[in-house]
Coordinates of C-alpha atoms in Angstrom, one line a residue:
X282 CA 25.8 307.9 91.9
X283 CA 25.1 306.8 88.8
X284 CA 27.6 303.6 87.0
X285 CA 29.3 304.9 83.5
X286 CA 31.1 303.1 81.1
X287 CA 33.5 304.8 78.5
X288 CA 32.7 304.5 74.8
X289 CA 32.7 306.8 71.5
X290 CA 29.7 308.6 70.9
X291 CA 30.0 308.1 67.0
X292 CA 29.0 304.5 68.4
X293 CA 25.4 305.6 69.2
X294 CA 22.7 306.5 66.7
X295 CA 21.3 309.4 68.2
X296 CA 24.9 311.2 68.2
X297 CA 26.3 313.2 65.4
X298 CA 29.0 311.4 63.9
X299 CA 30.8 314.4 63.8
X300 CA 31.9 314.4 67.6
X301 CA 34.8 312.0 67.5
X302 CA 35.7 312.5 71.1
X303 CA 35.5 309.8 73.9
X304 CA 32.2 310.5 76.5
X305 CA 30.3 309.0 79.1
X306 CA 27.4 306.5 78.6
X307 CA 25.2 305.3 81.1
X308 CA 24.9 301.6 81.2
X309 CA 21.1 302.0 81.1
X310 CA 21.8 302.4 77.4
X311 CA 22.4 298.2 77.1
X312 CA 20.1 296.8 75.0
X313 CA 17.3 295.0 77.5
X314 CA 18.3 291.6 76.5
X315 CA 21.9 292.6 77.7
X316 CA 20.7 294.1 80.6
X317 CA 18.7 291.1 81.6
X318 CA 21.9 288.7 81.1
X319 CA 23.9 291.2 83.3
X320 CA 21.3 290.8 86.2
X321 CA 21.0 287.3 85.6
X322 CA 24.6 286.6 85.7
X323 CA 24.9 288.3 89.5
X324 CA 21.5 286.1 90.5
X325 CA 21.5 282.4 91.6
X326 CA 20.3 279.9 89.1
X327 CA 16.4 279.6 89.5
X328 CA 15.6 276.0 91.5
X329 CA 13.8 273.7 89.5
X330 CA 10.3 273.7 90.2
X331 CA 8.8 270.5 92.0
X332 CA 7.3 267.9 90.1
X333 CA 5.2 265.7 91.8
X334 CA 5.1 261.7 91.8
X335 CA 2.4 259.8 92.6
X336 CA 0.8 255.9 93.3
X337 CA -2.7 255.7 93.0
X338 CA -3.0 252.4 95.4
X339 CA -6.6 251.8 95.0
X340 CA -8.0 252.1 91.1
X341 CA -10.8 250.3 89.7
X342 CA -9.2 250.5 86.7
X343 CA -10.7 247.0 85.6
X344 CA -14.2 248.7 86.0
X345 CA -15.4 248.5 82.0
X346 CA -16.5 251.8 83.0
X347 CA -12.9 252.9 81.9
X348 CA -14.0 250.9 78.2
X349 CA -16.7 253.4 77.8
X350 CA -19.6 250.9 79.2
X351 CA -22.0 251.4 82.0
X352 CA -25.5 250.4 82.5
X353 CA -24.6 247.2 80.1
X354 CA -24.3 249.4 77.2
X355 CA -21.0 250.9 75.1
X356 CA -21.9 254.6 76.0
X357 CA -18.2 255.9 74.4
X358 CA -15.4 254.8 72.3
X359 CA -13.0 252.7 74.6
X360 CA -10.5 255.8 76.1
X361 CA -8.8 253.5 78.7
X362 CA -5.3 254.5 77.2
X363 CA -6.5 257.5 77.5
X364 CA -6.6 257.4 81.0
X365 CA -3.9 256.1 82.3
X366 CA -1.6 259.1 80.2
X367 CA -3.7 261.9 81.6
X368 CA -2.3 260.1 84.7
X369 CA 1.3 260.3 83.6
X370 CA 0.9 263.8 82.6
X371 CA 0.1 264.5 86.5
X372 CA 3.2 262.2 87.6
X373 CA 0.8 259.3 88.7
X374 CA 3.1 257.1 87.0
X375 CA 1.9 253.7 88.9
X376 CA -1.5 252.7 89.6
X377 CA -2.4 249.8 91.6
X378 CA -5.5 248.0 89.9
X379 CA -8.0 246.4 92.6
X380 CA -9.2 243.1 92.3
X381 CA -12.2 242.2 93.7
X382 CA -13.5 239.0 92.8
X383 CA -12.1 236.7 90.4
X384 CA -13.3 238.7 87.5
X385 CA -11.6 241.7 88.2
X386 CA -8.7 239.7 89.6
X387 CA -8.1 238.0 86.8
X388 CA -8.6 241.7 84.3
X389 CA -6.4 243.6 86.7
X390 CA -3.4 241.2 85.7
X391 CA -3.7 241.8 82.3
X392 CA -4.2 244.9 82.6
X393 CA -0.9 244.9 84.5
X394 CA 0.3 243.2 81.3
X395 CA -0.9 245.7 78.9
X396 CA 0.8 248.5 81.1
X397 CA 4.3 246.9 82.5
X398 CA 5.9 249.0 84.7
X399 CA 2.6 251.3 85.2
X400 CA -0.2 249.0 85.8
X401 CA 0.3 246.3 89.3
X402 CA -2.7 244.5 90.5
X403 CA -3.8 242.9 93.4
X404 CA -6.3 239.7 93.9
X405 CA -8.8 238.7 96.8
X406 CA -12.8 238.5 97.2
X407 CA -14.4 242.3 98.6
X408 CA -16.6 241.8 101.2
X409 CA -19.3 242.8 98.8
X410 CA -18.5 239.7 96.6
X411 CA -18.3 237.8 99.2
X412 CA -22.1 235.8 98.8
X413 CA -20.3 233.5 96.3
X414 CA -19.3 231.5 99.7
X415 CA -22.9 230.7 100.6
X416 CA -25.3 227.9 99.4
X417 CA -27.8 230.2 98.1
X418 CA -25.4 231.9 95.7
X419 CA -26.4 231.4 91.5
X420 CA -23.8 230.8 89.6
X421 CA -19.6 229.2 89.6
X422 CA -17.4 231.8 91.7
X423 CA -15.6 231.5 88.1
X424 CA -18.7 232.8 86.2
X425 CA -18.7 236.5 85.5
X426 CA -20.1 238.9 88.2
X427 CA -21.6 242.2 88.9
X428 CA -20.2 244.1 85.5
X429 CA -19.2 246.8 87.9
X430 CA -17.4 247.5 91.2
X431 CA -19.6 248.0 93.9
X432 CA -20.1 251.6 94.4
X433 CA -18.8 253.6 97.3
X434 CA -21.6 255.1 99.2
X435 CA -24.4 252.5 100.9
X436 CA -27.6 252.1 99.3
X437 CA -30.1 252.5 102.2
X438 CA -33.1 251.7 99.6
X439 CA -31.5 247.9 99.3
X440 CA -32.7 245.2 101.8
X441 CA -30.3 243.4 104.2
X442 CA -29.5 240.3 102.5
X443 CA -30.9 237.1 104.7
X444 CA -28.0 235.5 106.8
X445 CA -26.4 231.8 105.7
X446 CA -24.1 229.6 106.6
X447 CA -21.4 228.9 104.4
X448 CA -21.2 226.3 102.1
X449 CA -18.1 224.6 103.1
X450 CA -17.3 222.5 100.2
X451 CA -17.8 225.8 97.8
X452 CA -15.5 227.3 100.2
X453 CA -12.7 225.1 100.2
X454 CA -12.8 225.5 95.8
X455 CA -12.8 229.0 96.3
X456 CA -9.9 229.2 98.1
X457 CA -8.3 226.9 96.3
X458 CA -8.7 228.4 93.0
X459 CA -7.5 231.8 94.5
X460 CA -4.4 230.2 95.6
X461 CA -3.7 229.2 92.2
X462 CA -4.6 232.7 90.8
X463 CA -2.3 234.7 93.6
X464 CA 0.6 232.3 92.9
X465 CA 0.1 232.7 88.8
X466 CA -0.4 236.3 89.6
X467 CA 3.1 236.9 91.8
X468 CA 5.3 235.3 89.6
X469 CA 8.0 237.4 87.8
X470 CA 7.4 238.6 84.1
X471 CA 9.3 238.8 81.2
X472 CA 8.0 242.3 80.5
X473 CA 9.4 245.8 81.7
X474 CA 13.2 244.8 81.8
X475 CA 16.1 246.1 79.3
X476 CA 18.5 243.5 80.9
X477 CA 16.4 240.7 79.8
X478 CA 16.2 239.9 83.5
X479 CA 12.9 239.1 85.0
X480 CA 10.4 242.0 84.5
X481 CA 8.4 243.3 87.8
X482 CA 5.8 241.3 89.6
X483 CA 2.5 241.8 88.7
X484 CA 0.5 240.9 91.5
X485 CA 1.7 243.2 94.4
X486 CA -0.9 242.7 97.3
X487 CA -3.6 240.0 98.7
X488 CA -7.1 241.9 98.5
X489 CA -9.0 243.5 98.4
X490 CA -10.5 242.1 101.1
X491 CA -12.4 242.8 104.5
X492 CA -15.8 243.8 106.1
X493 CA -18.5 245.9 105.1
X494 CA -21.5 246.6 107.3
X495 CA -22.9 249.6 105.4
X496 CA -23.2 247.5 102.6
X497 CA -25.5 244.4 103.6
X498 CA -27.4 243.9 101.1
X499 CA -24.7 242.4 99.1
X500 CA -23.7 240.0 101.4
X501 CA -24.4 239.6 104.7
X502 CA -22.1 239.8 108.1
X503 CA -22.0 236.0 108.3
X504 CA -20.6 235.7 105.0
X505 CA -18.3 238.4 105.0
X506 CA -16.9 237.5 108.5
X507 CA -16.0 233.5 106.7
X508 CA -14.7 235.1 103.6
X509 CA -12.3 237.6 105.4
X510 CA -10.9 234.5 108.1
X511 CA -10.6 232.2 104.9
X512 CA -8.8 234.7 102.9
X513 CA -6.8 235.5 106.3
X514 CA -5.8 232.2 106.3
X515 CA -4.6 231.3 102.9
X516 CA -2.3 234.3 103.4
X517 CA -0.8 233.0 106.4
X518 CA -0.4 229.5 105.0
X519 CA 0.9 231.0 101.9
X520 CA 3.6 233.0 103.9
X521 CA 4.5 230.0 105.6
X522 CA 8.1 228.6 105.0
X523 CA 6.9 225.5 106.9
X524 CA 3.1 224.4 105.5
X525 CA 1.7 224.0 102.1
X526 CA -2.1 223.6 101.2
X527 CA -2.8 220.2 99.8
X528 CA -4.5 222.0 96.8
X529 CA -0.6 223.1 96.6
X530 CA 0.4 219.5 95.0
X531 CA -2.3 219.8 92.6
X532 CA -1.6 223.1 90.7
X533 CA 1.6 223.6 88.1
X534 CA 2.4 226.7 89.7
X535 CA 4.4 229.4 89.0
X536 CA 6.2 229.8 91.9
X537 CA 7.2 225.7 92.5
X538 CA 10.4 224.7 92.8
X539 CA 12.0 223.7 89.5
X540 CA 12.7 220.4 91.1
X541 CA 9.3 219.7 91.7
X542 CA 9.7 220.8 95.9
X543 CA 7.3 222.5 97.5
X544 CA 6.2 226.0 96.2
X545 CA 8.0 228.9 97.6
X546 CA 6.6 231.1 100.3
X547 CA 4.6 233.8 99.1
X548 CA 4.5 237.1 101.3
X549 CA 2.5 239.7 100.5
X550 CA 1.3 242.9 101.6
X551 CA -2.4 243.5 102.5
X552 CA -5.2 245.4 100.8
X553 CA -7.6 246.0 102.9
X554 CA -11.7 247.0 103.5
X555 CA -13.2 248.2 106.7
X556 CA -16.2 250.2 106.7
X557 CA -18.7 250.4 109.7
X558 CA -16.9 247.0 111.2
X559 CA -14.1 248.3 112.8
X560 CA -14.3 245.4 115.9
X561 CA -14.5 242.6 113.8
X562 CA -12.1 243.5 111.5
X563 CA -9.6 243.6 114.2
X564 CA -10.3 241.0 116.3
X565 CA -10.1 238.9 112.3
X566 CA -6.6 240.2 111.8
X567 CA -5.4 240.1 115.3
X568 CA -6.4 236.5 115.4
X569 CA -4.9 235.5 112.0
X570 CA -1.4 237.4 113.2
X571 CA -0.9 238.2 116.6
X572 CA -2.0 241.0 118.8
X573 CA -0.1 243.4 117.4
X574 CA -0.2 241.2 113.8
X575 CA 3.5 240.5 114.7
X576 CA 3.2 237.6 112.3
X577 CA 2.1 239.9 109.6
X578 CA 5.2 239.7 107.2
X579 CA 4.7 242.7 104.6
X580 CA 2.2 244.7 106.5
X581 CA -1.3 246.2 104.7
X582 CA -3.1 249.2 104.2
X583 CA -6.9 250.1 105.2
X584 CA -7.6 251.5 101.9
X585 CA -10.8 254.3 101.7
X586 CA -10.3 254.9 105.2
X587 CA -13.7 256.7 106.9
X588 CA -13.4 255.4 110.3
X589 CA -12.9 257.6 113.6
X590 CA -9.7 259.0 114.8
X591 CA -9.5 256.3 117.9
X592 CA -10.1 253.2 115.0
X593 CA -7.2 255.2 112.9
X594 CA -4.7 255.3 116.2
X595 CA -5.3 251.9 116.9
X596 CA -5.1 250.6 113.4
X597 CA -1.7 252.5 113.1
X598 CA 0.0 253.2 116.2
X599 CA -1.0 249.4 117.9
X600 CA -1.3 247.5 114.7
X601 CA 1.4 249.4 112.7
X602 CA -0.7 249.7 109.4
X603 CA -0.9 252.2 106.7
X604 CA -4.2 254.3 105.8
X605 CA -5.5 255.0 102.2
X606 CA -7.0 258.4 101.8
X607 CA -9.4 259.3 99.1
X608 CA -12.4 261.9 98.3
X609 CA -14.7 260.0 100.6
X610 CA -12.0 260.9 103.8
X611 CA -13.5 264.2 103.1
X612 CA -16.9 264.2 103.2
X613 CA -17.0 265.8 106.9
X614 CA -15.1 268.1 109.4
X615 CA -14.6 264.8 111.4
X616 CA -12.8 262.9 108.9
X617 CA -11.2 266.0 108.2
X618 CA -9.8 265.9 111.5
X619 CA -8.7 262.3 111.4
X620 CA -6.7 263.0 108.4
X621 CA -5.0 266.2 110.1
X622 CA -3.9 263.3 112.9
X623 CA -2.8 261.0 110.9
X624 CA 1.2 260.6 110.9
X625 CA 2.6 260.8 107.7
X626 CA 4.6 257.7 108.0
X627 CA 0.9 255.8 108.2
X628 CA -0.1 257.9 105.1
X629 CA -1.0 256.3 101.5
X630 CA -3.4 258.4 98.8
X631 CA -5.7 257.2 96.3
X632 CA -8.6 258.0 94.0
X633 CA -10.5 254.2 94.5
X634 CA -11.8 255.9 90.7
X635 CA -14.4 255.4 89.1
X636 CA -15.8 256.4 92.3
X637 CA -14.7 258.3 95.7
X638 CA -14.4 262.0 94.0
X639 CA -14.1 265.3 96.0
X640 CA -17.2 267.3 95.6
X641 CA -17.9 270.5 96.7
X642 CA -20.2 269.3 99.2
X643 CA -17.4 267.7 101.0
X644 CA -15.6 269.7 103.7
X645 CA -12.4 269.2 102.3
X646 CA -13.3 271.0 99.1
X647 CA -12.8 273.8 100.5
X648 CA -8.8 273.2 101.2
X649 CA -9.0 273.0 97.1
X650 CA -10.7 276.4 96.7
X651 CA -7.8 277.6 99.2
X652 CA -4.9 275.9 97.6
X653 CA -6.4 277.6 94.2
X654 CA -6.7 281.2 95.2
X655 CA -3.1 281.1 96.5
X656 CA -1.9 280.0 93.5
X657 CA -3.9 282.8 91.7
X658 CA -2.4 285.2 94.6
X659 CA 0.9 284.5 93.5
X660 CA 0.9 284.4 89.6
X661 CA -0.8 288.0 90.0
X662 CA 1.7 289.1 92.1
X663 CA 4.4 287.6 89.9
X664 CA 2.8 289.4 86.6
X665 CA 2.2 292.2 88.5
X666 CA 6.7 292.7 89.6
X667 CA 7.2 291.6 86.1
X668 CA 5.4 294.3 84.8
X669 CA 7.1 296.7 87.4
X670 CA 10.4 295.8 86.1
X671 CA 9.4 296.0 82.4
X672 CA 7.9 299.8 83.4
X673 CA 11.4 300.5 85.3
X674 CA 13.8 299.5 82.3
X675 CA 11.6 301.6 80.1
X676 CA 12.0 304.7 82.1
X677 CA 15.5 303.9 82.8
X678 CA 16.0 303.8 78.9
X679 CA 14.5 307.0 78.3
X680 CA 16.4 308.9 80.8
X681 CA 19.6 307.3 79.8
X682 CA 18.7 308.7 75.9
X683 CA 18.1 311.8 77.4
X684 CA 20.9 312.3 78.9
X685 CA 23.2 311.3 75.7
X686 CA 21.2 313.6 73.6
X687 CA 22.7 316.6 76.5
X688 CA 25.9 315.3 76.6
X689 CA 25.8 315.2 72.3
X690 CA 24.3 318.5 72.2
X691 CA 27.4 320.2 74.7
X692 CA 30.2 318.2 72.6
X693 CA 28.8 319.7 69.3
X694 CA 28.6 323.4 70.9
X695 CA 32.4 322.9 72.0
X696 CA 33.4 321.6 68.8
X697 CA 32.0 324.7 66.8
X698 CA 28.6 323.4 66.0
X699 CA 27.9 320.7 63.3
X700 CA 25.1 322.6 61.9
X701 CA 22.6 319.5 62.5
X702 CA 19.8 319.2 64.5
X703 CA 19.1 316.2 66.5
X704 CA 15.9 314.8 65.6
X705 CA 12.5 316.4 67.2
X706 CA 11.5 313.4 69.0
X707 CA 14.7 313.2 71.3
X708 CA 14.9 317.2 71.4
X709 CA 15.5 318.2 75.1
X710 CA 12.2 319.9 76.7
X711 CA 12.4 322.7 78.8
X712 CA 13.2 320.8 82.2
X713 CA 16.0 319.0 80.1
X714 CA 14.2 315.8 79.8
X715 CA 14.3 313.9 76.1
X716 CA 10.4 314.2 74.8
X717 CA 9.9 310.8 73.5
X718 CA 5.9 310.3 71.3
X719 CA 3.6 308.3 73.9
X720 CA 3.3 304.7 73.2
X721 CA 0.2 303.1 72.2
X722 CA -1.6 300.3 74.6
X723 CA -0.7 297.2 72.6
X724 CA -3.0 295.0 72.1
X725 CA -1.9 292.5 74.4
X726 CA -1.8 294.5 77.2
X727 CA -5.8 295.0 76.3
X728 CA -6.5 291.7 76.0
X729 CA -5.0 291.0 79.7
X730 CA -6.6 293.6 80.9
X731 CA -9.8 292.2 79.8
X732 CA -8.9 288.3 80.7
X733 CA -9.4 290.1 84.8
X734 CA -12.7 290.4 84.4
X735 CA -13.6 287.1 83.4
X736 CA -14.6 284.6 86.4
X737 CA -12.2 282.3 87.2
X738 CA -13.2 278.6 88.8
X739 CA -12.1 278.3 92.1
X740 CA -11.4 275.0 91.3
X741 CA -9.7 274.4 87.7
X742 CA -10.2 271.5 86.1
X743 CA -6.4 270.2 84.4
X744 CA -8.3 268.2 81.9
X745 CA -11.4 269.3 80.1
X746 CA -14.4 267.1 81.3
X747 CA -17.6 266.4 78.9
X748 CA -20.9 263.9 79.8
X749 CA -20.3 260.8 78.2
X750 CA -23.5 261.4 76.2
X751 CA -20.8 264.3 74.6
X752 CA -18.0 262.3 74.9
X753 CA -14.7 263.6 72.7
X754 CA -11.7 262.4 72.4
X755 CA -9.1 263.2 75.2
X756 CA -11.7 264.8 77.5
X757 CA -12.5 263.4 80.8
X758 CA -15.6 261.8 81.4
X759 CA -17.9 263.9 84.2
X760 CA -18.4 261.7 87.2
X761 CA -16.0 259.1 86.4
X762 CA -13.2 259.7 88.7
X763 CA -9.7 259.1 87.4
X764 CA -6.3 258.6 88.8
X765 CA -5.3 261.8 87.3
X766 CA -7.8 264.0 90.4
X767 CA -5.3 262.6 92.7
X768 CA -2.9 265.3 92.6
X769 CA -6.6 267.3 94.5
X770 CA -6.0 264.5 97.2
X771 CA -2.6 265.6 97.7
X772 CA -3.6 269.1 98.1
X773 CA -6.1 268.8 100.4
X774 CA -4.0 266.3 102.5
X775 CA -1.4 269.4 102.5
X776 CA -4.1 272.0 103.5
X777 CA -5.4 269.6 106.2
X778 CA -2.2 269.2 107.7
X779 CA -0.6 272.7 107.3
X780 CA 2.2 271.5 105.0
X781 CA 3.6 271.9 101.7
X782 CA 2.0 269.2 98.9
X783 CA 6.0 267.8 98.5
X784 CA 5.9 266.8 101.5
X785 CA 3.0 264.9 101.0
X786 CA 3.6 263.4 98.0
X787 CA 7.1 262.6 98.5
X788 CA 6.2 261.0 102.2
X789 CA 3.2 258.9 100.6
X790 CA 5.4 257.8 97.6
X791 CA 8.4 256.8 100.2
X792 CA 5.3 254.5 102.1
X793 CA 4.2 252.9 99.1
X794 CA 7.2 251.9 97.3
X795 CA 8.3 250.4 100.6
X796 CA 5.5 248.5 101.3
X797 CA 4.5 247.0 97.7
X798 CA 7.8 246.6 96.5
X799 CA 7.8 248.7 93.5
X800 CA 10.6 250.1 91.6
X801 CA 11.7 253.3 91.9

């Protein structure tokens, strides 16, 4: 049965004002906007779309490539602020900038000062930077080192570096200077707080350090093992409330007690690197902190993980470490199987930019293709449903107008006729329906139909990207991985595990905030 409401015919423009008798007017004569409001009032409010939030736990933002420099030359203007803003635009509101040498660690601290509350830093000596512990290293460890951070892929064309015993005197000085750097960087700042209290710590982890046997052309195994062990010993001594180094007495540190007493214990989580060196890596950790790392107070994350399933289980289940997943973690089907089996409560995500981007040749790329195919299918379905509703409303209005015309005609005859005719456009046809002039197809509809024929990228880019030679303001630089691409990491992890992106991002966020001690 039809729903009817009572009104006066002379209130409707299609009815002659001569007839003032009340009649029944279909509800379908309400305007489209009135109808939408009425329908919306009966429906529960729509759930607000989920806004993801990310922490990029490993981004080499101190690399000069984010200032427009590569190969020792200025290729384009400094666009670091645009890089950070693009990260914020996708919900990546916290960036942990990796320190892998004295130079990059100091630069990372400066970036934390430049972007308080967004950028945090680590400090340590990367295994590929550990040649400074050897007698053959030509420069002081504080001197300018390699301009760029080491790329993530091994270079098989480079010869393996000769093995050397560490220079113990030089090693002692390096560790003393690193101790001072860590203490100064971990002191609270006066930035980022509206209450006048101390702001967040700039330095939130010790590292990046560990072992890398894939790239021995940078540093031989012997010096890598010495560097790792010496830094682990430093971590343990900084965290101990009963032990301090004689070097602490010679340094005016921000973490010293005001009364001139010994420095306060400093426990930092570890930002670790392990590549093709799992057994030696685990042996060094357990020697320093116990067979289950029970003496490691803040835990740690093995970033850019590319190891086996067995290695992942030992690191997470036995040692309680987290694993950092980035584009290099999706290269092969075996890599993706490791991610599938990784417990969510041990997951963190990262980009490791400017390196480790997800490429079409990677096994994980297909999960991006599947995700965006699903997005397009949902959008097309919603558009079709919206169009169907519009067509149905238009048909209902036409039918309702025809019925009103018929009612008006009957009423006019009962009153003796008015002598007036209804407009020819609304005159009923032979079967009683109102004739309406055919509607012309709107140009917008034609444009939308044309767009369907255009080729759609399987994996769309959130932001325009150009080659560095054709740099333009606001665009990404091709092959320079950025923290805004972290959303791709979350999408692939969700696809591999068969769960929602929201579940991935929220769990990774919680894990990261907890271990690094970041503000929400």
